XYZ file of C-alpha atoms in Angstrom:
56
model
C 75.782 8.615 -2.423
C 77.181 6.887 -5.482
C 76.313 6.628 -9.162
C 72.857 5.341 -8.276
C 71.772 8.810 -7.123
C 68.472 9.556 -8.982
C 69.042 13.316 -8.818
C 72.365 13.001 -10.531
C 70.932 10.909 -13.361
C 68.005 13.276 -13.840
C 70.264 16.311 -14.125
C 72.522 14.504 -16.558
C 69.572 13.709 -18.806
C 68.183 17.245 -18.771
C 71.435 19.142 -19.218
C 71.060 19.570 -22.964
C 67.459 20.766 -22.752
C 66.592 24.304 -21.597
C 64.743 24.668 -18.296
C 61.015 25.193 -18.620
C 59.261 25.932 -21.883
C 61.208 27.855 -24.513
C 59.972 31.302 -25.490
C 57.296 31.027 -28.208
C 58.870 32.216 -31.425
C 56.962 33.326 -34.449
C 57.352 30.687 -37.193
C 57.436 33.462 -39.781
C 58.786 36.696 -38.297
C 58.670 38.338 -41.725
C 54.862 38.014 -41.746
C 54.588 41.040 -39.463
C 56.130 43.440 -41.965
C 54.316 46.642 -42.840
C 53.469 47.721 -46.366
C 55.760 50.422 -47.664
C 54.356 53.050 -49.984
C 55.745 53.066 -53.504
C 57.420 56.374 -54.249
C 57.424 57.525 -57.868
C 59.282 60.429 -59.473
C 57.204 63.582 -59.978
C 57.901 63.649 -63.727
C 56.190 60.351 -64.525
C 52.711 60.342 -66.040
C 51.450 57.045 -64.655
C 52.461 55.932 -61.162
C 52.768 52.170 -60.591
C 49.851 50.290 -59.101
C 50.586 49.536 -55.443
C 50.608 45.790 -54.833
C 48.431 44.594 -51.957
C 50.317 43.115 -49.038
C 49.493 39.459 -48.596
C 50.557 38.058 -45.242
C 50.563 34.291 -45.440
């Protein structure tokens, strides 16, 4: 077989691309973060208002 081998050409074209479908990645991995509670010193009179977590 020479350079006209179809298998050889197919492999050469697909070398740069991964085999099969790539693993589905989350477009925004930071969107799955959990809300952390705001800690405030015991001596303060008014604790800060906790901000609601908005996952966009």
